[in-house]
GROMACS .gro file of C-alpha atoms in nm:
model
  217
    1UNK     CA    1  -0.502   0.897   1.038
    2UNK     CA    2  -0.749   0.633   1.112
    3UNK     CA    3  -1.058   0.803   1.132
    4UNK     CA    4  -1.002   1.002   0.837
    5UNK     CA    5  -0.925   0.688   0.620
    6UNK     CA    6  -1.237   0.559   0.727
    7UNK     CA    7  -1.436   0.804   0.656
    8UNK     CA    8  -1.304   0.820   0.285
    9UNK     CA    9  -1.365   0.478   0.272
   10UNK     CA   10  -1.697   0.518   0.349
   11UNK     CA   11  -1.755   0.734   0.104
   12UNK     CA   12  -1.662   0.520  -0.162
   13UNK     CA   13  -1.855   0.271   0.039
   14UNK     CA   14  -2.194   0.453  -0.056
   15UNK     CA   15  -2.070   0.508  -0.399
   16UNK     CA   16  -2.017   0.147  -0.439
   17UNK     CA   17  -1.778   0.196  -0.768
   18UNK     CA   18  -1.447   0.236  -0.625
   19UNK     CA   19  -1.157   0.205  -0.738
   20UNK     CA   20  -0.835   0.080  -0.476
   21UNK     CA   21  -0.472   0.073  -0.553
   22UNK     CA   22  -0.245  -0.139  -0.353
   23UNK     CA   23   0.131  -0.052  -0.417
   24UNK     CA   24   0.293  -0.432  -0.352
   25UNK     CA   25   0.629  -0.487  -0.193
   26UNK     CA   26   0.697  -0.779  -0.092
   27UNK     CA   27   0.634  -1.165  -0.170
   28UNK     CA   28   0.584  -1.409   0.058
   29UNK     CA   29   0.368  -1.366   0.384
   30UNK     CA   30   0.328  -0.956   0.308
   31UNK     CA   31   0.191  -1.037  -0.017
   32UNK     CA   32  -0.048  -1.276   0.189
   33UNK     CA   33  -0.160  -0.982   0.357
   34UNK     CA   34  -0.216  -0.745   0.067
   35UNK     CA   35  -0.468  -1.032  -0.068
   36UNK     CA   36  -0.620  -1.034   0.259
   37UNK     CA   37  -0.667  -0.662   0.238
   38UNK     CA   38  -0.789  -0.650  -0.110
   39UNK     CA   39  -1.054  -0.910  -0.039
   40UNK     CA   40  -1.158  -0.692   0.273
   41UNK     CA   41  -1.184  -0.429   0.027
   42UNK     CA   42  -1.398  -0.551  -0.229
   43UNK     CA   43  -1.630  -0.752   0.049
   44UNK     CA   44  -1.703  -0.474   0.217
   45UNK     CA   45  -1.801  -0.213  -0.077
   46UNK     CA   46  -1.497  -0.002  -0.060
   47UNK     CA   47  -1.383  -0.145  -0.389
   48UNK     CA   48  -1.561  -0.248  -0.701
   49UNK     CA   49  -1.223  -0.294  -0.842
   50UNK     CA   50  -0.882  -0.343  -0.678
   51UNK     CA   51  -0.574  -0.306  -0.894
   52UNK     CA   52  -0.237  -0.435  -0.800
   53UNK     CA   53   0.063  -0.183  -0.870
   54UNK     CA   54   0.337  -0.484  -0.895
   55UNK     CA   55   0.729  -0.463  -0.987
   56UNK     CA   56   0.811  -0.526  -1.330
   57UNK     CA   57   1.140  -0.755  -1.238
   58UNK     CA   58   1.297  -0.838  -0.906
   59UNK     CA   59   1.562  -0.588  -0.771
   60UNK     CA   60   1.562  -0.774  -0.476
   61UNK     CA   61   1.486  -1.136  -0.425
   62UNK     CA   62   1.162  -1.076  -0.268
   63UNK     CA   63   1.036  -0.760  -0.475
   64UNK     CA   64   0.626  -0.899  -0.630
   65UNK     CA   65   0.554  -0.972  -0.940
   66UNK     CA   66   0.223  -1.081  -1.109
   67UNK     CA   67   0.357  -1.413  -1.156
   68UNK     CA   68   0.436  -1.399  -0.762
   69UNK     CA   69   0.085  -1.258  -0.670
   70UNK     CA   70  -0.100  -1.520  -0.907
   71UNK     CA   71   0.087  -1.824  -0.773
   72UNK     CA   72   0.003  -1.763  -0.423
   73UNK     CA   73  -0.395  -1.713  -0.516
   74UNK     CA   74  -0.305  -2.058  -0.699
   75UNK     CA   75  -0.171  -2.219  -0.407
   76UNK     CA   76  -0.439  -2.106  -0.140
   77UNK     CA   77  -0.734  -2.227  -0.391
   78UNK     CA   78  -0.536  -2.606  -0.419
   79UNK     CA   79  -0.546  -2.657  -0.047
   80UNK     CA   80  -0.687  -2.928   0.117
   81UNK     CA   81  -1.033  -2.789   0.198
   82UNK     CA   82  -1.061  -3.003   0.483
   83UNK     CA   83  -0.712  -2.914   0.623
   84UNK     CA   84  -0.730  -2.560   0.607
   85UNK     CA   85  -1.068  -2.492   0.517
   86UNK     CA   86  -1.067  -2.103   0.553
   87UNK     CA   87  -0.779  -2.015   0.351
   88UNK     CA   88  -0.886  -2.281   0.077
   89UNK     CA   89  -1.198  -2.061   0.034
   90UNK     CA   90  -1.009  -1.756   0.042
   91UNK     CA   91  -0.823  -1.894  -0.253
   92UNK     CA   92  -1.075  -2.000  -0.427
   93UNK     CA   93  -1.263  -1.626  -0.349
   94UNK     CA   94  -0.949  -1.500  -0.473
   95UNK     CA   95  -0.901  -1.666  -0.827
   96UNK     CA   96  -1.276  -1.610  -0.919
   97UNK     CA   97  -1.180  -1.230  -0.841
   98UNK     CA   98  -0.892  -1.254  -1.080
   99UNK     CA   99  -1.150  -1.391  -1.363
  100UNK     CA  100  -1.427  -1.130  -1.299
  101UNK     CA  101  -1.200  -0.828  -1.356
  102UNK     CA  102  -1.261  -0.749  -0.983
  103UNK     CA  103  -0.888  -0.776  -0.900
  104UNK     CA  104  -0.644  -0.646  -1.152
  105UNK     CA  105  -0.293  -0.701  -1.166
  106UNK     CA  106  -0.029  -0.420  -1.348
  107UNK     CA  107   0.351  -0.412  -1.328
  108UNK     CA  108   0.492  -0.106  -1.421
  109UNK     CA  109   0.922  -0.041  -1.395
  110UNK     CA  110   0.846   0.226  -1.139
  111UNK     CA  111   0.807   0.034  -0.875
  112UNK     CA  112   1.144  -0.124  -0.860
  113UNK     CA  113   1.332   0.253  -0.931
  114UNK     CA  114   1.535   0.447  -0.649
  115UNK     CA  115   1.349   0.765  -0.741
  116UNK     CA  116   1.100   0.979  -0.558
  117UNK     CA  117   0.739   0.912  -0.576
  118UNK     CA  118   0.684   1.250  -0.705
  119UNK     CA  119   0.868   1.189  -1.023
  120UNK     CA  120   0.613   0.890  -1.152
  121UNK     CA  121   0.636   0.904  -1.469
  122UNK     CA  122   0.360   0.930  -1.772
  123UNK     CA  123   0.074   0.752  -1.853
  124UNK     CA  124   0.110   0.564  -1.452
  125UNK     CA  125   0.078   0.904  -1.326
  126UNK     CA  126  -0.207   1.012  -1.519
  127UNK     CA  127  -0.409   0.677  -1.459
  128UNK     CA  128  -0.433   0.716  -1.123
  129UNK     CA  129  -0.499   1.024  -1.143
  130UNK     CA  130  -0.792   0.957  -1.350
  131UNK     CA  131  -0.890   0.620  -1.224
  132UNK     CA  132  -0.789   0.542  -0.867
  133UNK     CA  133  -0.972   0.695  -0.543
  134UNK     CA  134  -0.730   0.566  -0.335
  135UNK     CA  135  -0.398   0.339  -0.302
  136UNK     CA  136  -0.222   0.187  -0.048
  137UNK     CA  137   0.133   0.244  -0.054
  138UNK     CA  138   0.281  -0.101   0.147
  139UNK     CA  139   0.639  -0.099   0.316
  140UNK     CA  140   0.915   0.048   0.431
  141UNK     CA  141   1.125   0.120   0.080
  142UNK     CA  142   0.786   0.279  -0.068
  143UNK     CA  143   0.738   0.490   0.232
  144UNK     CA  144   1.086   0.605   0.216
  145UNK     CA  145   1.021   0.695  -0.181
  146UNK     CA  146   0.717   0.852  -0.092
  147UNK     CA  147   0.939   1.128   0.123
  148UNK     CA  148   1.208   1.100  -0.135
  149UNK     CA  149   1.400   0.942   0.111
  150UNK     CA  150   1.484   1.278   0.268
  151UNK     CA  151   1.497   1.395   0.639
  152UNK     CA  152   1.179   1.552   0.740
  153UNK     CA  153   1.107   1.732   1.081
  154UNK     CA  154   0.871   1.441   1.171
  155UNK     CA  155   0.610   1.668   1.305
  156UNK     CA  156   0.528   1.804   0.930
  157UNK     CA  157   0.187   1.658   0.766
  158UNK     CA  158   0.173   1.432   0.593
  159UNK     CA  159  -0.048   1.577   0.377
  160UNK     CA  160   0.212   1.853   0.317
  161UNK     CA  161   0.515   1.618   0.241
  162UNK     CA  162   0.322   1.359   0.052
  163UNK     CA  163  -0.062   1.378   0.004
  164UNK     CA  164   0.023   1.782  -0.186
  165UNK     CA  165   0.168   1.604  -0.494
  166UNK     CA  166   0.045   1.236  -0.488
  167UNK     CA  167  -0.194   1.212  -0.777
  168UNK     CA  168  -0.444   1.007  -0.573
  169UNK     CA  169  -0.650   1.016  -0.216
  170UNK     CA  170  -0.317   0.805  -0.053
  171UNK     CA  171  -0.269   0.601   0.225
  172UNK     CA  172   0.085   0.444   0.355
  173UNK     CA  173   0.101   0.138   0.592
  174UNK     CA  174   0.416   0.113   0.700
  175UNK     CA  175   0.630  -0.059   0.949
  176UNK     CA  176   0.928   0.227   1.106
  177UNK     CA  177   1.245   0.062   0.944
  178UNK     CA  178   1.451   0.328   0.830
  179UNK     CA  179   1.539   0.722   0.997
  180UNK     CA  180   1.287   0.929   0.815
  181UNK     CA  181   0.916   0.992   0.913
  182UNK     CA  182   0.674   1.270   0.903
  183UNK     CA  183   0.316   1.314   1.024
  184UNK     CA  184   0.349   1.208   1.342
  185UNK     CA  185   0.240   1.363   1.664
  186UNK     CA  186   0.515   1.491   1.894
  187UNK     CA  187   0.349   1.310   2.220
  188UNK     CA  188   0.330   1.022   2.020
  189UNK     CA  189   0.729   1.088   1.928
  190UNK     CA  190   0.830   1.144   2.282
  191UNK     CA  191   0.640   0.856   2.412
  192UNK     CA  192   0.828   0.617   2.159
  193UNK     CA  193   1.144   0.790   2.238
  194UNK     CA  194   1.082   0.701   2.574
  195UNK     CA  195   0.970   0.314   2.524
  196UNK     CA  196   1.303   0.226   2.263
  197UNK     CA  197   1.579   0.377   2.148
  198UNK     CA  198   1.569   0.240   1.836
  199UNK     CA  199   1.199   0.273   1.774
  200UNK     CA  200   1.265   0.434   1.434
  201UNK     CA  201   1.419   0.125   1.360
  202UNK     CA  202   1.315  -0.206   1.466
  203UNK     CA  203   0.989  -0.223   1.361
  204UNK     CA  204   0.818  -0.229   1.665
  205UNK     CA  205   0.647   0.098   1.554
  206UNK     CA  206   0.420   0.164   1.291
  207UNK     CA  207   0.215   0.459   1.100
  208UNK     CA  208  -0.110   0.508   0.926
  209UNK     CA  209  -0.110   0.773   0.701
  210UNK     CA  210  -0.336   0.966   0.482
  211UNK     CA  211  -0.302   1.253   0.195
  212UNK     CA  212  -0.593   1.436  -0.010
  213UNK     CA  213  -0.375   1.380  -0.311
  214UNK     CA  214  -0.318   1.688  -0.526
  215UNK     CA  215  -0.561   1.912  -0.644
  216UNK     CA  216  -0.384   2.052  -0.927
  217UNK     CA  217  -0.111   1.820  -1.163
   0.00000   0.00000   0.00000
């Protein structure tokens, strides 16, 4: 669903106030990349504000936290500028985005329970309803949330499975870990089939996905 992600994105582009939601999973070198996409996003217009959904407490070892996500901007912005000059910058980018409001961090319990996306609870659900154009949804546990980790025929939409009740415009980058799937293209399927056995699996696969969100709540 590239092209369509793009194109919402450049919507919110030319309305330069938009709001982004990135759903963290992991720390560590994922987490890395979630900065690295947030910073994309407010560079480039799509954002005027990113907010980061983060896990109240660790359920597993490497589950983010604020704490986790405001230690690594630390770290990046005390580098030795002439060692790794790039990603001293980016920290430095980084932590003056934290102290302009322009990246926003929020930990809500959610995000570390075993239950379906579509069961958010009050006020999170209403919030980004209200306030978010559009949030990431990162990793393979989220993704399998997001379908309620149920078996789909993977051929359905996504926007029928996910983007129908999501309260949001969503998108899901994820990296095919687990047995459940939807939205993709049966070619696609066949041709993976055909490559790997265990290309549901092993991550060598991945998807991008977009949903409308839901029209009605």
């Amino acid at each position: 669903d590239t092209e369509v992600l793009t194109d919402h994105c450049e919507v919110l582009r030319e309305r330069g106030d938009g709001n982004v939601d990135i759903i963290v999973d992991n720390a560590g070198f994922e987490l890395v990349t979630d900065l690295a996409l947030a910073d994309h996003l407010v560079a480039s217009g799509v954002a005027e504000v990113v907010t980061f959904q983060l896990k109240s407490h660790p359920t597993f070892v490497s589950d983010a936290l604020e704490k986790d996500l405001r230690e690594t901007v630390a770290h990046y912005s005390a580098l030795n500028a002439e060692k790794y000059p790039n990603a001293q910058a980016a920290g430095v980018r980084w932590q003056k985005y934290l102290e302009e409001g322009k990246w926003v961090c929020h930990e809500d319990n959610f995000w570390v329970q075993p239950s379906p996306m579509w069961e958010m609870p009050e006020p999170l659900r209403s919030d980004m309803k209200e306030r978010c154009d559009l949030a990431f949804v990162k990793g393979d546990a989220n993704y399998r949330r997001l379908l309620g980790d149920r078996y789909w025929d993977y051929s359905s939409p996504f926007q029928d499975v996910v983007g129908c009740y999501f309260p949001c415009p969503v998108c899901s980058l994820r990296t095919l870990k687990a047995e459940v799937g939807c939205g993709m293209d049966k070619e696609q399927v066949e041709r993976a089939k055909g490559l790997d056995d265990e290309w549901m699996v092993n991550g060598r696969f991945g998807v991008v996905q977009f949903g409308s969100g839901a029209t009605i709540l």
